GROMACS .gro file of C-alpha atoms in nm:
model
  488
    1MET     CA    1  -3.873  -1.485   0.468
    2ALA     CA    2  -3.864  -1.202   0.234
    3ASN     CA    3  -3.595  -1.215  -0.035
    4ALA     CA    4  -3.427  -0.889   0.117
    5SER     CA    5  -3.192  -1.112   0.322
    6LEU     CA    6  -2.814  -1.189   0.357
    7ARG     CA    7  -2.672  -1.177   0.009
    8ARG     CA    8  -2.622  -1.515  -0.087
    9LEU     CA    9  -2.421  -1.657   0.205
   10ALA     CA   10  -2.176  -1.793  -0.040
   11ILE     CA   11  -2.202  -2.118   0.140
   12PRO     CA   12  -2.399  -2.389  -0.068
   13VAL     CA   13  -2.300  -2.733  -0.167
   14GLY     CA   14  -2.507  -2.687  -0.460
   15ILE     CA   15  -2.834  -2.506  -0.537
   16ALA     CA   16  -3.027  -2.707  -0.282
   17LEU     CA   17  -2.829  -2.586   0.010
   18ALA     CA   18  -2.834  -2.258  -0.108
   19LEU     CA   19  -3.217  -2.218  -0.123
   20LEU     CA   20  -3.247  -2.361   0.232
   21LEU     CA   21  -3.012  -2.097   0.362
   22PHE     CA   22  -3.214  -1.815   0.184
   23LEU     CA   23  -3.520  -1.946   0.377
   24PHE     CA   24  -3.360  -1.919   0.731
   25LEU     CA   25  -3.191  -1.591   0.680
   26PRO     CA   26  -3.371  -1.276   0.871
   27THR     CA   27  -3.501  -0.990   0.672
   28THR     CA   28  -3.295  -0.669   0.628
   29GLY     CA   29  -3.326  -0.392   0.887
   30SER     CA   30  -3.408  -0.039   0.801
   31ALA     CA   31  -3.156   0.241   0.731
   32ALA     CA   32  -2.979   0.398   1.022
   33PRO     CA   33  -3.168   0.736   1.124
   34GLY     CA   34  -3.057   1.041   0.905
   35ARG     CA   35  -2.901   1.339   1.083
   36SER     CA   36  -2.725   1.650   0.961
   37GLY     CA   37  -2.477   1.620   1.242
   38ALA     CA   38  -2.372   1.396   1.499
   39GLY     CA   39  -2.663   1.427   1.789
   40SER     CA   40  -2.854   1.695   1.536
   41ALA     CA   41  -3.227   1.665   1.460
   42LYS     CA   42  -3.230   1.901   1.172
   43ALA     CA   43  -3.429   1.823   0.863
   44LEU     CA   44  -3.231   1.656   0.601
   45ALA     CA   45  -3.251   1.801   0.223
   46GLN     CA   46  -3.341   1.583  -0.049
   47LEU     CA   47  -3.155   1.550  -0.358
   48PRO     CA   48  -3.348   1.586  -0.670
   49SER     CA   49  -3.309   1.331  -0.960
   50ASP     CA   50  -3.386   1.281  -1.307
   51SER     CA   51  -3.311   1.052  -1.616
   52TYR     CA   52  -3.435   0.736  -1.475
   53ARG     CA   53  -3.342   0.438  -1.695
   54THR     CA   54  -3.359   0.049  -1.702
   55ASN     CA   55  -3.263  -0.270  -1.845
   56PRO     CA   56  -3.467  -0.523  -1.623
   57ALA     CA   57  -3.337  -0.842  -1.786
   58GLY     CA   58  -3.084  -0.993  -2.022
   59LEU     CA   59  -2.771  -0.843  -1.889
   60VAL     CA   60  -2.594  -1.193  -1.889
   61PRO     CA   61  -2.681  -1.520  -2.035
   62GLY     CA   62  -2.702  -1.669  -1.671
   63THR     CA   63  -2.566  -1.968  -1.494
   64ALA     CA   64  -2.752  -2.172  -1.221
   65TYR     CA   65  -2.753  -1.834  -1.011
   66ASP     CA   66  -2.632  -1.482  -1.061
   67TYR     CA   67  -2.598  -1.213  -0.795
   68ALA     CA   68  -2.363  -0.996  -0.597
   69PRO     CA   69  -2.229  -0.785  -0.885
   70SER     CA   70  -1.923  -0.544  -0.866
   71ILE     CA   71  -1.915  -0.330  -1.183
   72MET     CA   72  -1.616  -0.091  -1.297
   73GLU     CA   73  -1.610   0.158  -1.574
   74ASP     CA   74  -1.295   0.102  -1.752
   75ARG     CA   75  -1.295   0.177  -2.100
   76THR     CA   76  -1.569  -0.115  -2.130
   77TYR     CA   77  -1.783  -0.193  -1.827
   78ARG     CA   78  -1.626  -0.498  -1.642
   79MET     CA   79  -1.842  -0.702  -1.415
   80TRP     CA   80  -1.765  -0.966  -1.158
   81TRP     CA   81  -2.044  -1.161  -0.967
   82CYS     CA   82  -2.120  -1.470  -0.790
   83GLY     CA   83  -2.258  -1.747  -1.010
   84ALA     CA   84  -2.265  -2.136  -1.026
   85PRO     CA   85  -2.148  -2.285  -1.348
   86HIS     CA   86  -2.273  -2.621  -1.432
   87GLY     CA   87  -2.051  -2.917  -1.385
   88ASP     CA   88  -1.812  -2.716  -1.166
   89THR     CA   89  -1.575  -2.919  -0.959
   90VAL     CA   90  -1.656  -2.763  -0.635
   91PRO     CA   91  -2.020  -2.723  -0.642
   92GLY     CA   92  -2.177  -2.370  -0.596
   93ASP     CA   93  -2.020  -2.011  -0.589
   94ASP     CA   94  -1.761  -1.909  -0.828
   95ILE     CA   95  -1.656  -1.563  -0.920
   96MET     CA   96  -1.797  -1.494  -1.275
   97TYR     CA   97  -1.661  -1.222  -1.518
   98ALA     CA   98  -1.800  -1.047  -1.830
   99GLU     CA   99  -1.785  -0.712  -2.003
  100ALA     CA  100  -2.014  -0.475  -2.181
  101ASP     CA  101  -2.025  -0.147  -2.393
  102SER     CA  102  -2.277  -0.013  -2.129
  103PRO     CA  103  -2.422  -0.065  -1.782
  104GLY     CA  104  -2.712  -0.216  -1.948
  105GLY     CA  105  -2.537  -0.483  -2.143
  106PRO     CA  106  -2.549  -0.746  -2.276
  107PHE     CA  107  -2.257  -0.848  -2.093
  108ARG     CA  108  -2.015  -1.079  -2.315
  109GLN     CA  109  -1.722  -1.335  -2.265
  110GLN     CA  110  -1.888  -1.462  -1.970
  111ARG     CA  111  -1.634  -1.680  -1.770
  112SER     CA  112  -1.537  -1.818  -1.430
  113VAL     CA  113  -1.249  -1.643  -1.311
  114PHE     CA  114  -1.214  -1.749  -0.927
  115ASN     CA  115  -1.342  -2.026  -0.750
  116GLY     CA  116  -1.338  -2.210  -0.398
  117ARG     CA  117  -1.064  -2.475  -0.291
  118SER     CA  118  -1.188  -2.805  -0.182
  119ASP     CA  119  -0.937  -2.818   0.092
  120GLY     CA  120  -0.950  -2.443   0.190
  121TRP     CA  121  -1.156  -2.209   0.440
  122ASP     CA  122  -1.288  -2.062   0.097
  123GLN     CA  123  -1.441  -2.375  -0.027
  124HIS     CA  124  -1.713  -2.162  -0.177
  125THR     CA  125  -1.643  -1.798  -0.288
  126CYS     CA  126  -1.891  -1.527  -0.350
  127ASP     CA  127  -1.963  -1.172  -0.303
  128PRO     CA  128  -1.679  -1.012  -0.499
  129SER     CA  129  -1.596  -0.649  -0.455
  130VAL     CA  130  -1.317  -0.527  -0.689
  131LEU     CA  131  -1.100  -0.231  -0.719
  132ARG     CA  132  -0.799  -0.133  -0.920
  133VAL     CA  133  -0.526   0.076  -0.756
  134ASN     CA  134  -0.190   0.177  -0.921
  135GLY     CA  135  -0.239  -0.106  -1.169
  136THR     CA  136  -0.313  -0.379  -0.936
  137TYR     CA  137  -0.665  -0.530  -0.900
  138TYR     CA  138  -0.772  -0.590  -0.577
  139MET     CA  139  -1.088  -0.852  -0.508
  140PHE     CA  140  -1.246  -0.856  -0.144
  141TYR     CA  141  -1.461  -1.176  -0.157
  142GLY     CA  142  -1.658  -1.394   0.108
  143GLY     CA  143  -1.566  -1.756   0.163
  144ILE     CA  144  -1.671  -2.053   0.362
  145LYS     CA  145  -1.623  -2.436   0.415
  146ASP     CA  146  -1.870  -2.684   0.450
  147PRO     CA  147  -2.041  -2.784   0.664
  148TYR     CA  148  -2.242  -2.461   0.767
  149PRO     CA  149  -2.309  -2.371   1.050
  150ALA     CA  150  -2.028  -2.537   1.194
  151ASN     CA  151  -1.813  -2.299   0.982
  152ARG     CA  152  -1.890  -1.949   0.933
  153THR     CA  153  -1.830  -1.695   0.639
  154GLU     CA  154  -1.486  -1.498   0.647
  155ILE     CA  155  -1.339  -1.245   0.402
  156GLY     CA  156  -1.060  -1.295   0.185
  157LEU     CA  157  -0.845  -1.104  -0.062
  158ALA     CA  158  -0.696  -1.180  -0.399
  159THR     CA  159  -0.505  -0.964  -0.657
  160SER     CA  160  -0.445  -0.950  -1.005
  161THR     CA  161  -0.256  -0.760  -1.277
  162ASP     CA  162  -0.568  -0.800  -1.512
  163GLY     CA  163  -0.884  -0.875  -1.330
  164LEU     CA  164  -0.900  -1.218  -1.484
  165ASN     CA  165  -0.598  -1.425  -1.298
  166TRP     CA  166  -0.617  -1.406  -0.956
  167GLN     CA  167  -0.383  -1.494  -0.662
  168ARG     CA  168  -0.505  -1.543  -0.316
  169ALA     CA  169  -0.329  -1.278  -0.079
  170HIS     CA  170  -0.226  -1.291   0.270
  171ASP     CA  171  -0.087  -1.642   0.240
  172GLY     CA  172  -0.458  -1.755   0.122
  173ARG     CA  173  -0.582  -1.699   0.478
  174PRO     CA  174  -0.887  -1.483   0.569
  175ILE     CA  175  -0.816  -1.105   0.639
  176ILE     CA  176  -1.136  -1.047   0.844
  177SER     CA  177  -1.301  -1.348   1.035
  178PRO     CA  178  -1.636  -1.313   1.280
  179SER     CA  179  -1.568  -1.173   1.603
  180PHE     CA  180  -1.810  -1.389   1.791
  181ASP     CA  181  -1.912  -1.081   2.018
  182VAL     CA  182  -2.274  -1.239   2.017
  183ASN     CA  183  -2.418  -1.559   1.960
  184ARG     CA  184  -2.711  -1.491   1.746
  185ALA     CA  185  -2.955  -1.745   1.553
  186ASN     CA  186  -2.814  -1.599   1.236
  187LYS     CA  187  -2.470  -1.817   1.183
  188TYR     CA  188  -2.379  -1.627   0.855
  189GLY     CA  189  -2.055  -1.480   0.995
  190ALA     CA  190  -1.833  -1.199   0.838
  191GLY     CA  191  -1.864  -1.141   0.496
  192GLN     CA  192  -2.055  -0.933   0.204
  193PRO     CA  193  -1.740  -0.691   0.150
  194SER     CA  194  -1.766  -0.355  -0.022
  195ALA     CA  195  -1.445  -0.168  -0.093
  196ILE     CA  196  -1.356   0.176  -0.209
  197TYR     CA  197  -0.989   0.332  -0.218
  198ARG     CA  198  -0.962   0.715  -0.134
  199ASP     CA  199  -0.666   0.910  -0.017
  200GLY     CA  200  -0.426   0.626   0.011
  201LYS     CA  201  -0.660   0.408   0.206
  202PHE     CA  202  -0.906   0.103   0.142
  203TYR     CA  203  -1.249   0.141   0.298
  204LEU     CA  204  -1.443  -0.163   0.347
  205LEU     CA  205  -1.801  -0.196   0.455
  206PHE     CA  206  -1.902  -0.540   0.565
  207THR     CA  207  -2.150  -0.777   0.775
  208ASP     CA  208  -2.086  -0.964   1.071
  209THR     CA  209  -2.381  -1.122   1.212
  210THR     CA  210  -2.181  -1.206   1.530
  211GLY     CA  211  -2.084  -0.834   1.576
  212ARG     CA  212  -2.186  -0.656   1.885
  213GLY     CA  213  -2.344  -0.360   1.677
  214ALA     CA  214  -2.535  -0.574   1.467
  215ASP     CA  215  -2.916  -0.606   1.541
  216ALA     CA  216  -3.097  -0.904   1.677
  217GLY     CA  217  -3.125  -1.073   1.322
  218GLY     CA  218  -2.767  -1.006   1.258
  219SER     CA  219  -2.822  -0.688   1.011
  220GLY     CA  220  -2.578  -0.389   1.014
  221GLN     CA  221  -2.269  -0.268   0.834
  222PHE     CA  222  -1.932  -0.226   0.984
  223ALA     CA  223  -1.672   0.022   0.836
  224TRP     CA  224  -1.308  -0.021   0.850
  225ARG     CA  225  -1.001   0.171   0.687
  226SER     CA  226  -0.644   0.113   0.627
  227ALA     CA  227  -0.344   0.174   0.390
  228ASP     CA  228  -0.282  -0.197   0.404
  229PRO     CA  229  -0.536  -0.395   0.167
  230THR     CA  230  -0.536  -0.717   0.419
  231PHE     CA  231  -0.649  -0.496   0.706
  232GLN     CA  232  -0.372  -0.643   0.929
  233LYS     CA  233  -0.221  -0.328   1.041
  234GLY     CA  234  -0.312   0.053   1.093
  235VAL     CA  235  -0.678  -0.010   1.074
  236GLU     CA  236  -0.918   0.243   1.201
  237VAL     CA  237  -1.267   0.151   1.249
  238ALA     CA  238  -1.602   0.362   1.248
  239THR     CA  239  -1.749   0.408   1.585
  240ALA     CA  240  -2.017   0.567   1.768
  241HIS     CA  241  -1.710   0.854   1.855
  242GLY     CA  242  -1.585   0.878   1.508
  243TRP     CA  243  -1.296   0.714   1.331
  244ARG     CA  244  -1.081   0.532   1.605
  245PRO     CA  245  -0.784   0.286   1.596
  246ARG     CA  246  -0.917  -0.066   1.590
  247THR     CA  247  -0.867  -0.241   1.920
  248ASP     CA  248  -0.987  -0.580   2.003
  249ASP     CA  249  -1.319  -0.423   2.178
  250ASN     CA  250  -1.422  -0.169   1.900
  251GLY     CA  251  -1.399  -0.323   1.592
  252ARG     CA  252  -1.787  -0.442   1.554
  253ASN     CA  253  -1.943  -0.202   1.799
  254PHE     CA  254  -2.115   0.043   1.547
  255SER     CA  255  -2.313  -0.017   1.283
  256VAL     CA  256  -2.302   0.285   1.011
  257VAL     CA  257  -2.609   0.169   0.800
  258LYS     CA  258  -2.856  -0.125   0.894
  259GLY     CA  259  -2.934  -0.396   0.643
  260PHE     CA  260  -2.780  -0.679   0.465
  261SER     CA  261  -2.643  -0.696   0.098
  262VAL     CA  262  -2.528  -0.344   0.048
  263ASP     CA  263  -2.285  -0.166  -0.188
  264TRP     CA  264  -2.106   0.164  -0.170
  265GLN     CA  265  -1.916   0.425  -0.372
  266TYR     CA  266  -1.769   0.766  -0.273
  267SER     CA  267  -1.879   1.076  -0.448
  268ASP     CA  268  -1.638   1.328  -0.486
  269ALA     CA  269  -1.912   1.568  -0.607
  270LEU     CA  270  -2.108   1.546  -0.284
  271ASP     CA  271  -1.801   1.479  -0.056
  272ALA     CA  272  -2.003   1.184   0.088
  273PHE     CA  273  -2.041   0.808   0.053
  274ILE     CA  274  -2.341   0.661  -0.121
  275VAL     CA  275  -2.491   0.352   0.032
  276ALA     CA  276  -2.712   0.128  -0.168
  277SER     CA  277  -2.958  -0.084   0.022
  278ASN     CA  278  -3.240  -0.301  -0.084
  279GLY     CA  279  -3.365  -0.361   0.249
  280PRO     CA  280  -3.579  -0.066   0.355
  281ARG     CA  281  -3.801  -0.095   0.041
  282GLN     CA  282  -3.937  -0.391  -0.165
  283ASP     CA  283  -3.996  -0.179  -0.467
  284GLY     CA  284  -3.651  -0.049  -0.533
  285THR     CA  285  -3.309   0.054  -0.386
  286VAL     CA  286  -3.260   0.320  -0.091
  287LEU     CA  287  -2.971   0.521  -0.130
  288HIS     CA  288  -2.796   0.655   0.206
  289PHE     CA  289  -2.544   0.932   0.207
  290LEU     CA  290  -2.292   0.933   0.465
  291ASP     CA  291  -2.032   1.238   0.542
  292GLY     CA  292  -1.708   1.185   0.376
  293ASN     CA  293  -1.515   1.232   0.720
  294ASP     CA  294  -1.762   1.124   0.961
  295LEU     CA  295  -2.008   0.812   0.888
  296ARG     CA  296  -2.222   0.916   1.169
  297VAL     CA  297  -2.347   1.211   0.965
  298HIS     CA  298  -2.613   1.185   0.704
  299PRO     CA  299  -2.585   1.480   0.487
  300TYR     CA  300  -2.870   1.430   0.270
  301ALA     CA  301  -3.206   1.275   0.303
  302ASP     CA  302  -3.228   0.917   0.170
  303GLY     CA  303  -3.281   0.873  -0.212
  304PHE     CA  304  -3.453   0.591  -0.392
  305VAL     CA  305  -3.395   0.410  -0.724
  306PRO     CA  306  -3.724   0.231  -0.834
  307GLY     CA  307  -3.677  -0.131  -0.975
  308THR     CA  308  -3.722  -0.500  -0.919
  309TRP     CA  309  -3.478  -0.677  -0.715
  310THR     CA  310  -3.413  -1.002  -0.535
  311GLU     CA  311  -3.078  -0.963  -0.401
  312GLY     CA  312  -2.832  -0.687  -0.322
  313PRO     CA  313  -2.733  -0.440  -0.555
  314GLY     CA  314  -2.387  -0.334  -0.718
  315ILE     CA  315  -2.298   0.031  -0.793
  316VAL     CA  316  -2.130   0.097  -1.128
  317SER     CA  317  -1.819   0.297  -1.031
  318ARG     CA  318  -1.481   0.412  -1.142
  319PRO     CA  319  -1.189   0.161  -1.071
  320ASP     CA  320  -1.122   0.313  -0.757
  321LYS     CA  321  -1.489   0.271  -0.645
  322HIS     CA  322  -1.543   0.643  -0.695
  323ALA     CA  323  -1.880   0.772  -0.850
  324ARG     CA  324  -1.852   0.817  -1.215
  325ALA     CA  325  -1.826   1.164  -1.394
  326SER     CA  326  -2.166   1.233  -1.591
  327SER     CA  327  -2.108   1.234  -1.979
  328THR     CA  328  -2.228   1.570  -2.004
  329GLY     CA  329  -1.923   1.705  -1.804
  330ASP     CA  330  -2.159   1.858  -1.534
  331CYS     CA  331  -2.022   1.833  -1.203
  332GLY     CA  332  -2.381   1.885  -1.051
  333ARG     CA  333  -2.501   1.572  -1.214
  334ILE     CA  334  -2.391   1.222  -1.039
  335PRO     CA  335  -2.495   0.906  -1.252
  336ILE     CA  336  -2.611   0.608  -1.031
  337ASP     CA  337  -2.646   0.289  -1.208
  338LEU     CA  338  -2.731  -0.019  -1.001
  339VAL     CA  339  -2.697  -0.400  -1.103
  340GLN     CA  340  -2.892  -0.631  -0.932
  341SER     CA  341  -3.090  -0.993  -0.967
  342THR     CA  342  -3.453  -0.962  -1.058
  343THR     CA  343  -3.570  -1.321  -1.007
  344THR     CA  344  -3.577  -1.572  -0.769
  345PHE     CA  345  -3.546  -1.884  -0.654
  346PRO     CA  346  -3.252  -1.877  -0.693
  347PRO     CA  347  -3.140  -1.518  -0.755
  348ARG     CA  348  -3.099  -1.466  -1.112
  349THR     CA  349  -3.145  -1.236  -1.427
  350PRO     CA  350  -2.926  -0.937  -1.337
  351GLY     CA  351  -3.111  -0.610  -1.452
  352ARG     CA  352  -2.991  -0.252  -1.458
  353PHE     CA  353  -3.178   0.064  -1.295
  354GLY     CA  354  -3.042   0.403  -1.271
  355LEU     CA  355  -3.077   0.779  -1.248
  356ASP     CA  356  -2.890   1.090  -1.221
  357LEU     CA  357  -2.871   1.274  -0.864
  358LEU     CA  358  -2.855   1.667  -0.901
  359SER     CA  359  -2.662   1.858  -0.652
  360GLY     CA  360  -2.722   2.210  -0.821
  361LYS     CA  361  -2.329   2.263  -0.785
  362ALA     CA  362  -2.187   2.347  -1.117
  363CYS     CA  363  -1.795   2.264  -1.177
  364THR     CA  364  -1.725   2.665  -1.155
  365LYS     CA  365  -1.883   2.674  -0.814
  366LEU     CA  366  -1.659   2.390  -0.671
  367SER     CA  367  -1.297   2.406  -0.555
  368PRO     CA  368  -1.036   2.321  -0.831
  369LYS     CA  369  -0.918   2.026  -0.608
  370ARG     CA  370  -1.291   1.903  -0.626
  371VAL     CA  371  -1.338   1.944  -0.981
  372GLY     CA  372  -1.005   1.747  -1.036
  373ALA     CA  373  -1.123   1.472  -0.811
  374ILE     CA  374  -1.451   1.433  -1.005
  375PHE     CA  375  -1.283   1.387  -1.345
  376GLU     CA  376  -0.953   1.161  -1.218
  377GLY     CA  377  -0.888   0.931  -1.435
  378TYR     CA  378  -1.097   1.034  -1.719
  379GLY     CA  379  -1.001   1.197  -2.081
  380ILE     CA  380  -1.132   1.560  -2.117
  381GLN     CA  381  -1.170   1.718  -2.432
  382VAL     CA  382  -1.262   2.057  -2.544
  383GLN     CA  383  -1.242   2.216  -2.902
  384GLY     CA  384  -0.920   2.425  -2.945
  385LEU     CA  385  -0.760   2.281  -2.615
  386PRO     CA  386  -0.521   2.008  -2.589
  387ALA     CA  387  -0.635   1.647  -2.548
  388THR     CA  388  -0.594   1.602  -2.172
  389TYR     CA  389  -0.595   1.322  -1.902
  390VAL     CA  390  -0.685   1.406  -1.557
  391THR     CA  391  -0.436   1.243  -1.318
  392ASP     CA  392  -0.367   1.317  -0.922
  393GLY     CA  393  -0.615   1.576  -0.972
  394ARG     CA  394  -0.433   1.773  -1.243
  395ARG     CA  395  -0.447   1.807  -1.622
  396LEU     CA  396  -0.171   1.620  -1.806
  397GLN     CA  397  -0.206   1.757  -2.178
  398PHE     CA  398  -0.111   1.558  -2.505
  399ALA     CA  399   0.031   1.686  -2.829
  400LYS     CA  400  -0.026   1.369  -2.990
  401ALA     CA  401  -0.353   1.183  -3.017
  402GLU     CA  402  -0.203   0.832  -2.998
  403PRO     CA  403  -0.049   0.835  -2.660
  404TYR     CA  404  -0.382   1.010  -2.539
  405LEU     CA  405  -0.591   0.735  -2.665
  406HIS     CA  406  -0.362   0.462  -2.511
  407VAL     CA  407  -0.385   0.627  -2.172
  408THR     CA  408  -0.748   0.723  -2.146
  409GLY     CA  409  -1.035   0.489  -2.087
  410GLN     CA  410  -1.344   0.711  -2.059
  411ARG     CA  411  -1.338   1.062  -2.250
  412ILE     CA  412  -1.584   1.333  -2.188
  413GLY     CA  413  -1.652   1.679  -2.335
  414VAL     CA  414  -1.628   1.957  -2.091
  415SER     CA  415  -1.663   2.331  -2.110
  416SER     CA  416  -1.359   2.541  -2.124
  417GLU     CA  417  -1.454   2.675  -1.776
  418THR     CA  418  -1.432   2.336  -1.644
  419PHE     CA  419  -1.117   2.249  -1.834
  420HIS     CA  420  -0.936   2.556  -1.665
  421ARG     CA  421  -1.087   2.482  -1.336
  422ILE     CA  422  -0.879   2.170  -1.299
  423PRO     CA  423  -0.502   2.274  -1.217
  424TYR     CA  424  -0.270   2.228  -1.464
  425GLY     CA  425  -0.023   1.946  -1.408
  426ALA     CA  426   0.219   1.902  -1.700
  427SER     CA  427   0.239   1.851  -2.067
  428LEU     CA  428   0.349   1.565  -2.278
  429HIS     CA  429   0.501   1.708  -2.603
  430ALA     CA  430   0.560   1.513  -2.927
  431GLY     CA  431   0.913   1.338  -2.884
  432GLN     CA  432   0.931   1.421  -2.509
  433LYS     CA  433   1.250   1.310  -2.373
  434ALA     CA  434   1.226   0.964  -2.193
  435VAL     CA  435   1.479   0.803  -1.980
  436ALA     CA  436   1.549   0.447  -1.818
  437ALA     CA  437   1.815   0.330  -1.573
  438THR     CA  438   1.896  -0.017  -1.464
  439GLY     CA  439   1.595  -0.156  -1.232
  440ARG     CA  440   1.385   0.152  -1.300
  441PRO     CA  441   1.123   0.157  -1.542
  442GLY     CA  442   1.120   0.374  -1.871
  443ALA     CA  443   0.981   0.733  -1.791
  444PHE     CA  444   0.892   1.070  -1.949
  445LEU     CA  445   1.059   1.365  -1.809
  446LEU     CA  446   0.794   1.642  -1.835
  447ASP     CA  447   0.804   2.011  -1.768
  448ASP     CA  448   0.733   1.981  -1.404
  449ARG     CA  449   1.080   1.840  -1.387
  450ARG     CA  450   0.932   1.494  -1.239
  451LEU     CA  451   0.961   1.140  -1.402
  452TRP     CA  452   0.636   1.002  -1.518
  453PRO     CA  453   0.682   0.629  -1.515
  454VAL     CA  454   0.525   0.407  -1.806
  455ASP     CA  455   0.424   0.034  -1.815
  456SER     CA  456   0.489  -0.021  -2.165
  457ASP     CA  457   0.712   0.108  -2.443
  458LYS     CA  458   0.424   0.126  -2.672
  459LEU     CA  459   0.346   0.453  -2.481
  460ILE     CA  460   0.683   0.600  -2.557
  461THR     CA  461   0.691   0.487  -2.922
  462SER     CA  462   0.353   0.639  -2.983
  463ASN     CA  463   0.469   0.950  -2.875
  464GLY     CA  464   0.788   0.964  -3.126
  465SER     CA  465   1.001   0.924  -2.837
  466SER     CA  466   1.293   0.702  -2.750
  467LEU     CA  467   1.470   0.597  -2.421
  468THR     CA  468   1.774   0.734  -2.327
  469ARG     CA  469   1.993   0.543  -2.076
  470ILE     CA  470   2.090   0.734  -1.769
  471SER     CA  471   2.249   0.632  -1.452
  472THR     CA  472   2.053   0.515  -1.156
  473ASP     CA  473   2.191   0.820  -0.958
  474ASP     CA  474   2.060   1.043  -1.212
  475TYR     CA  475   1.742   0.884  -1.236
  476ASP     CA  476   1.664   0.897  -0.876
  477SER     CA  477   1.761   1.234  -0.842
  478HIS     CA  478   1.435   1.349  -1.001
  479PRO     CA  479   1.088   1.343  -0.795
  480VAL     CA  480   0.854   1.096  -0.935
  481GLY     CA  481   0.506   1.197  -1.106
  482PRO     CA  482   0.211   0.956  -1.143
  483ALA     CA  483   0.233   0.630  -1.369
  484LEU     CA  484   0.099   0.642  -1.697
  485ARG     CA  485  -0.055   0.293  -1.777
  486LEU     CA  486  -0.151   0.163  -2.129
  487ARG     CA  487  -0.512   0.088  -2.113
  488ARG     CA  488  -0.597  -0.265  -2.226
   0.00000   0.00000   0.00000
């Protein structure tokens, strides 16, 4: 079997069983046919690209195996992946962590941060997909208990305040289990989650080899969304008729992309999801583009990132799993960097491969809302203009450098036209009034008349401000703006 098959399976009792599982998995299917609209046969435009870059090896020192990365741009580059530390109490499949100054590594401070429970359904844990939303980290992962195939992979969720110390959510139970719609030879189950946060909802792409919409080998990707990260309520699923409320019958009927071992992100610049898949090509990674509102629609022809791979890619993304802004401040340039294992058996030696997609759409040609979304979470800087943090799609302007540096992770120089294209939100003046009340966090009262909560008094003192105590009723009479968090 080609190595393009199901990512890892997260079920070995030691390396020997992991290798046996790789041997019996089917190869990845081809991408879903592209189309410019539901039912349309119109030819799709190809996005140009340039700036190809590669670091084919040496990203991490290595464990017994290393694959399934989730990489977050967050001041540094933080990576979680599936590895097997030697001497682990539960053999096989821990979630590892390391960080670096660039996507090309080297990644340092390597450690195991999440592992299986000997008496749990997730005796083995793998395939992490990590987001940060409103200060909380969410890790979706695949887990399984020995023996296989009597037990199948299921999807779990853990949360954290720092990305290092995790607590299992949903009372430690799986949040998604195999549907058992179809009894196929591939007994993997439901796993390989890839998560995005967009407009108040979690979007999850995952494999289920027992799903009705998978192909004969179990290949296929199912898409769900919900404001509930445990996906127990308010769930909508992508179907052949668009997004629909989930029922017992429609959850695994429609595969948005064929293949195993994929990762996705959302591009605000393209208003499209980008799905990275190794399966269709042996010489690199294919990029599928899915419309931001209708996953049946492919707005662009497939793209391609050349490079060696032996297991599925992780796309370097913002904490909400949106595409990063270009370091040049150009809205028409979308950086794509992939991390994936490059040697086998077992999959090891993660490498980085990347390029920039070119949409041809300058910031001045996009709506202010789109430009604000592209730079969400970034500091933007223009000579002669205030240092500014983009939050909630608007500009928060700082008079003092210290609180600005505390709040911002990545900082990008932009043109004055781009700066003014982003809607104004508020200004934080030196010594700005800050208030607190019983049971309420400290908050700046800004010129938009909203309270902007802070998670650290350091943000208040660094601005030359001090807290004024007010009544709870007075505090609650103000509308609340975005929270300001100290970057750690």
